[in-house]
Coordinates of N, CA, C and O in Angstrom, one line a residue:
M1 N 95.0 39.5 -14.0 CA 96.4 39.9 -13.9 C 97.2 39.5 -15.1 O 96.8 38.4 -15.7
Y2 N 98.2 40.2 -15.5 CA 99.0 39.9 -16.6 C 100.4 39.4 -16.1 O 100.8 39.7 -15.0
I3 N 101.1 38.7 -17.0 CA 102.4 38.2 -16.7 C 103.3 38.6 -17.9 O 103.0 38.4 -19.0
A4 N 104.5 39.2 -17.5 CA 105.5 39.6 -18.5 C 106.6 38.6 -18.3 O 107.1 38.3 -17.2
M5 N 107.1 38.0 -19.4 CA 108.2 37.0 -19.3 C 109.0 37.0 -20.6 O 108.5 37.3 -21.6
Q6 N 110.2 36.5 -20.4 CA 111.1 36.3 -21.5 C 111.0 34.8 -21.9 O 111.2 34.0 -21.1
T7 N 110.6 34.5 -23.1 CA 110.4 33.2 -23.6 C 111.4 32.8 -24.6 O 111.9 33.6 -25.4
A8 N 111.6 31.5 -24.7 CA 112.5 30.9 -25.7 C 111.7 29.8 -26.4 O 111.1 28.9 -25.8
D9 N 111.7 29.9 -27.7 CA 111.0 28.9 -28.5 C 111.9 27.7 -28.8 O 113.0 27.6 -28.3
S10 N 111.4 26.7 -29.6 CA 112.2 25.5 -29.9 C 113.5 25.8 -30.6 O 114.4 25.0 -30.6
N11 N 113.6 27.0 -31.2 CA 114.9 27.4 -31.9 C 115.8 28.2 -31.0 O 116.9 28.6 -31.5
G12 N 115.4 28.4 -29.8 CA 116.2 29.2 -28.9 C 116.0 30.7 -29.1 O 116.7 31.5 -28.4
T13 N 115.1 31.1 -29.9 CA 114.8 32.6 -30.1 C 114.1 33.1 -28.9 O 113.1 32.6 -28.4
L14 N 114.7 34.2 -28.4 CA 114.1 34.9 -27.2 C 113.2 36.0 -27.6 O 113.4 36.7 -28.5
N15 N 112.0 36.0 -26.9 CA 111.0 37.1 -27.1 C 110.5 37.5 -25.7 O 110.4 36.7 -24.8
T16 N 110.1 38.7 -25.6 CA 109.3 39.2 -24.4 C 107.9 39.0 -24.7 O 107.4 39.5 -25.8
E17 N 107.1 38.4 -23.9 CA 105.7 38.2 -24.0 C 104.9 38.7 -22.8 O 105.4 38.6 -21.7
I18 N 103.8 39.2 -23.1 CA 102.8 39.6 -22.0 C 101.5 38.9 -22.3 O 101.0 38.9 -23.4
S19 N 101.1 38.1 -21.3 CA 99.9 37.3 -21.4 C 99.0 37.5 -20.2 O 99.5 37.9 -19.2
T20 N 97.8 37.0 -20.3 CA 96.9 37.0 -19.2 C 97.3 35.8 -18.3 O 97.5 34.7 -18.8
F21 N 97.6 36.0 -17.1 CA 98.0 35.0 -16.1 C 96.8 34.3 -15.5 O 96.0 35.0 -14.9
Y22 N 96.7 33.0 -15.7 CA 95.6 32.2 -15.1 C 96.0 31.4 -13.9 O 95.2 31.1 -13.1
G23 N 97.3 31.0 -13.9 CA 97.7 30.2 -12.7 C 99.0 29.5 -13.0 O 99.6 29.6 -14.1
I24 N 99.5 28.7 -12.0 CA 100.7 28.0 -12.1 C 100.6 26.7 -11.4 O 99.8 26.6 -10.4
R25 N 101.2 25.7 -11.9 CA 101.2 24.4 -11.2 C 102.6 23.7 -11.4 O 103.3 24.1 -12.2
Y26 N 102.8 22.7 -10.6 CA 104.1 22.0 -10.6 C 103.9 20.6 -11.1 O 103.0 19.9 -10.7
D27 N 104.8 20.2 -12.1 CA 104.8 18.9 -12.7 C 105.9 18.1 -12.1 O 107.1 18.4 -12.4
T28 N 105.6 17.2 -11.1 CA 106.7 16.5 -10.4 C 107.5 15.6 -11.4 O 108.7 15.3 -11.2
R29 N 106.8 15.1 -12.4 CA 107.5 14.2 -13.3 C 108.7 14.9 -14.1 O 109.8 14.3 -14.2
Y30 N 108.4 16.1 -14.5 CA 109.4 16.9 -15.2 C 110.1 17.9 -14.4 O 111.0 18.7 -14.9
R31 N 109.8 18.0 -13.1 CA 110.3 19.0 -12.2 C 110.3 20.4 -12.8 O 111.3 21.1 -12.9
S32 N 109.1 20.8 -13.2 CA 108.9 22.1 -13.9 C 107.6 22.7 -13.4 O 106.6 22.0 -13.2
A33 N 107.6 24.0 -13.4 CA 106.4 24.8 -13.2 C 105.8 25.0 -14.6 O 106.5 25.2 -15.6
I34 N 104.4 24.9 -14.7 CA 103.7 25.1 -15.9 C 102.8 26.4 -15.7 O 102.0 26.4 -14.7
L35 N 103.0 27.4 -16.5 CA 102.1 28.6 -16.4 C 100.9 28.4 -17.3 O 101.0 28.0 -18.4
S36 N 99.8 28.8 -16.8 CA 98.5 28.8 -17.5 C 98.3 30.2 -18.0 O 98.3 31.2 -17.2
T37 N 98.0 30.4 -19.3 CA 97.7 31.7 -19.9 C 96.5 31.4 -20.9 O 96.0 30.3 -21.0
E38 N 96.2 32.5 -21.6 CA 95.1 32.4 -22.6 C 95.5 31.6 -23.9 O 94.7 31.3 -24.7
H39 N 96.8 31.3 -24.0 CA 97.3 30.6 -25.2 C 97.1 29.1 -25.0 O 97.8 28.4 -24.4
L40 N 96.0 28.7 -25.6 CA 95.6 27.3 -25.4 C 96.4 26.2 -26.1 O 96.4 25.1 -25.7
N41 N 97.2 26.6 -27.1 CA 98.0 25.6 -27.9 C 99.5 25.6 -27.4 O 100.3 24.8 -28.0
H42 N 99.8 26.4 -26.5 CA 101.2 26.4 -26.0 C 101.3 26.1 -24.5 O 100.3 26.5 -23.7
D43 N 102.4 25.6 -24.1 CA 102.7 25.4 -22.7 C 103.9 26.4 -22.4 O 104.8 26.6 -23.2
Y44 N 103.8 27.0 -21.3 CA 104.9 27.9 -20.8 C 105.5 27.1 -19.6 O 104.9 27.0 -18.6
V45 N 106.8 26.6 -19.8 CA 107.4 25.7 -18.8 C 108.7 26.4 -18.2 O 109.5 26.9 -19.0
I46 N 108.8 26.2 -16.9 CA 109.9 26.7 -16.2 C 110.5 25.6 -15.4 O 110.0 25.2 -14.3
P47 N 111.6 25.0 -15.8 CA 112.2 23.9 -15.0 C 112.7 24.5 -13.7 O 113.3 25.6 -13.7
M48 N 112.4 23.9 -12.6 CA 112.8 24.4 -11.3 C 112.6 23.3 -10.2 O 111.9 22.3 -10.4
D49 N 113.4 23.5 -9.1 CA 113.3 22.6 -8.0 C 112.0 22.8 -7.2 O 111.5 24.0 -7.2
P50 N 111.5 21.8 -6.5 CA 110.2 22.0 -5.8 C 110.3 23.2 -4.8 O 109.3 23.9 -4.7
K51 N 111.4 23.4 -4.1 CA 111.4 24.5 -3.1 C 111.4 25.8 -3.8 O 110.9 26.8 -3.3
D52 N 112.1 25.9 -5.0 CA 112.0 27.2 -5.7 C 110.6 27.5 -6.2 O 110.2 28.6 -6.3
Y53 N 109.9 26.4 -6.6 CA 108.5 26.5 -7.0 C 107.7 27.1 -5.9 O 106.9 28.0 -6.1
E54 N 107.8 26.6 -4.7 CA 107.0 27.0 -3.5 C 107.4 28.5 -3.2 O 106.5 29.3 -2.9
D55 N 108.6 28.9 -3.4 CA 109.0 30.3 -3.2 C 108.3 31.2 -4.3 O 107.8 32.2 -3.9
A56 N 108.3 30.7 -5.5 CA 107.6 31.5 -6.6 C 106.1 31.6 -6.3 O 105.6 32.7 -6.5
V57 N 105.5 30.6 -5.8 CA 104.1 30.6 -5.5 C 103.8 31.7 -4.4 O 102.9 32.5 -4.5
K58 N 104.7 31.7 -3.4 CA 104.6 32.7 -2.3 C 104.7 34.2 -2.9 O 103.9 35.1 -2.5
Q59 N 105.6 34.3 -3.8 CA 105.7 35.7 -4.5 C 104.5 36.0 -5.3 O 104.0 37.2 -5.3
I60 N 103.9 35.0 -6.0 CA 102.7 35.3 -6.8 C 101.5 35.6 -5.9 O 100.8 36.5 -6.1
L61 N 101.4 34.9 -4.8 CA 100.3 35.1 -3.8 C 100.5 36.5 -3.2 O 99.5 37.2 -3.0
A62 N 101.7 37.0 -2.9 CA 101.9 38.3 -2.4 C 101.5 39.4 -3.5 O 100.9 40.4 -3.1
A63 N 101.8 39.1 -4.7 CA 101.4 40.0 -5.8 C 99.9 40.1 -5.9 O 99.3 41.2 -6.1
M64 N 99.3 39.0 -5.8 CA 97.8 38.9 -5.9 C 97.2 39.7 -4.7 O 96.2 40.4 -4.9
A65 N 97.7 39.5 -3.5 CA 97.2 40.1 -2.3 C 97.4 41.7 -2.4 O 96.5 42.4 -1.9
S66 N 98.4 42.1 -3.2 CA 98.6 43.6 -3.3 C 97.8 44.1 -4.5 O 98.0 45.3 -4.8
N67 N 97.0 43.3 -5.1 CA 96.2 43.7 -6.3 C 97.0 44.2 -7.4 O 96.6 45.1 -8.2
A68 N 98.2 43.6 -7.6 CA 99.1 44.0 -8.7 C 98.3 43.6 -10.1 O 97.6 42.7 -10.2
Q69 N 98.5 44.5 -11.0 CA 98.0 44.3 -12.4 C 98.9 43.4 -13.2 O 98.4 42.8 -14.2
M70 N 100.2 43.4 -12.9 CA 101.2 42.7 -13.7 C 102.2 42.1 -12.8 O 102.6 42.7 -11.8
I71 N 102.6 40.9 -13.2 CA 103.8 40.3 -12.5 C 104.8 40.1 -13.6 O 104.5 39.8 -14.8
N72 N 106.1 40.3 -13.3 CA 107.2 40.3 -14.3 C 108.2 39.2 -13.8 O 108.7 39.3 -12.7
L73 N 108.5 38.3 -14.6 CA 109.4 37.2 -14.3 C 110.9 37.6 -14.4 O 111.8 36.8 -14.2
G74 N 111.1 38.8 -14.8 CA 112.5 39.3 -14.9 C 113.4 38.6 -15.9 O 113.0 38.4 -17.0
E75 N 114.6 38.2 -15.4 CA 115.6 37.6 -16.2 C 115.4 36.1 -16.5 O 116.2 35.5 -17.2
S76 N 114.4 35.5 -15.8 CA 114.2 34.1 -16.0 C 113.8 33.8 -17.4 O 113.1 34.6 -18.0
I77 N 114.2 32.6 -18.0 CA 113.8 32.3 -19.3 C 112.7 31.2 -19.2 O 112.9 30.1 -18.6
V78 N 111.6 31.4 -19.9 CA 110.5 30.5 -19.9 C 110.5 29.8 -21.2 O 110.6 30.4 -22.3
S79 N 110.4 28.5 -21.2 CA 110.3 27.7 -22.5 C 108.9 27.7 -23.0 O 108.0 27.4 -22.3
R80 N 108.7 28.1 -24.3 CA 107.4 28.1 -24.9 C 107.4 27.0 -26.0 O 108.3 27.0 -26.8
G81 N 106.4 26.2 -25.9 CA 106.3 25.1 -26.9 C 104.9 24.6 -27.0 O 104.0 25.0 -26.3
R82 N 104.7 23.7 -28.0 CA 103.4 23.1 -28.2 C 103.0 22.3 -26.9 O 103.9 21.8 -26.2
K83 N 101.7 22.2 -26.7 CA 101.2 21.4 -25.6 C 101.9 20.0 -25.5 O 102.0 19.3 -26.5
G84 N 102.5 19.7 -24.4 CA 103.1 18.4 -24.1 C 104.5 18.2 -24.6 O 105.1 17.2 -24.4
E85 N 105.0 19.3 -25.2 CA 106.4 19.2 -25.7 C 107.4 19.5 -24.5 O 107.2 20.4 -23.8
A86 N 108.3 18.6 -24.4 CA 109.3 18.6 -23.2 C 110.6 19.2 -23.7 O 111.0 19.0 -24.8
R87 N 111.3 19.9 -22.8 CA 112.6 20.5 -23.1 C 113.5 20.3 -21.9 O 113.1 20.2 -20.8
Q88 N 114.8 20.2 -22.2 CA 115.8 20.1 -21.2 C 116.4 21.4 -21.1 O 117.1 21.9 -22.0
V89 N 116.1 22.1 -20.0 CA 116.6 23.4 -19.7 C 117.1 23.5 -18.3 O 116.6 22.8 -17.4
K90 N 118.1 24.4 -18.1 CA 118.7 24.6 -16.7 C 117.6 25.1 -15.8 O 116.8 26.0 -16.2
P91 N 117.5 24.5 -14.6 CA 116.5 25.0 -13.6 C 116.6 26.5 -13.3 O 117.7 27.0 -13.3
Q92 N 115.5 27.1 -13.2 CA 115.4 28.6 -13.0 C 115.0 28.9 -11.6 O 114.3 28.1 -10.9
K93 N 115.3 30.1 -11.1 CA 114.8 30.6 -9.8 C 114.1 31.9 -10.2 O 114.7 32.7 -10.9
L94 N 112.9 32.1 -9.8 CA 112.1 33.3 -10.1 C 112.2 34.3 -9.1 O 112.2 34.1 -7.9
T95 N 112.4 35.6 -9.5 CA 112.3 36.8 -8.7 C 111.2 37.6 -9.4 O 111.4 38.1 -10.5
I96 N 110.0 37.6 -8.8 CA 108.9 38.2 -9.4 C 108.7 39.7 -8.9 O 108.8 40.0 -7.7
R97 N 108.6 40.6 -9.9 CA 108.4 42.0 -9.6 C 106.9 42.3 -10.0 O 106.4 41.7 -10.9
T98 N 106.4 43.3 -9.3 CA 105.0 43.6 -9.6 C 104.9 45.1 -10.1 O 105.8 45.9 -9.9
S99 N 103.8 45.3 -10.8 CA 103.5 46.7 -11.3 C 102.1 47.0 -11.1 O 101.3 46.2 -11.1

């Protein structure tokens, strides 16, 4: 499955990226979701509250169950940075669309 997302780099430059989606996990220390993709040198980080993370996981599971080929994170902004690089960004709520 692929994931389409709007990313912001360390300079604040916005780009639309499409990557292979491998998974998502929650980092309680930074209160952020971490997206796993084929990009081994970058982290894709989405600051969010735990309940919003659980809601996002339910949406992803529904997309997987429907055999969607692509999930789209819509207007949410995903921070893209080097592995382990932390950012202070406003928490996001995801509304995931499928294709």
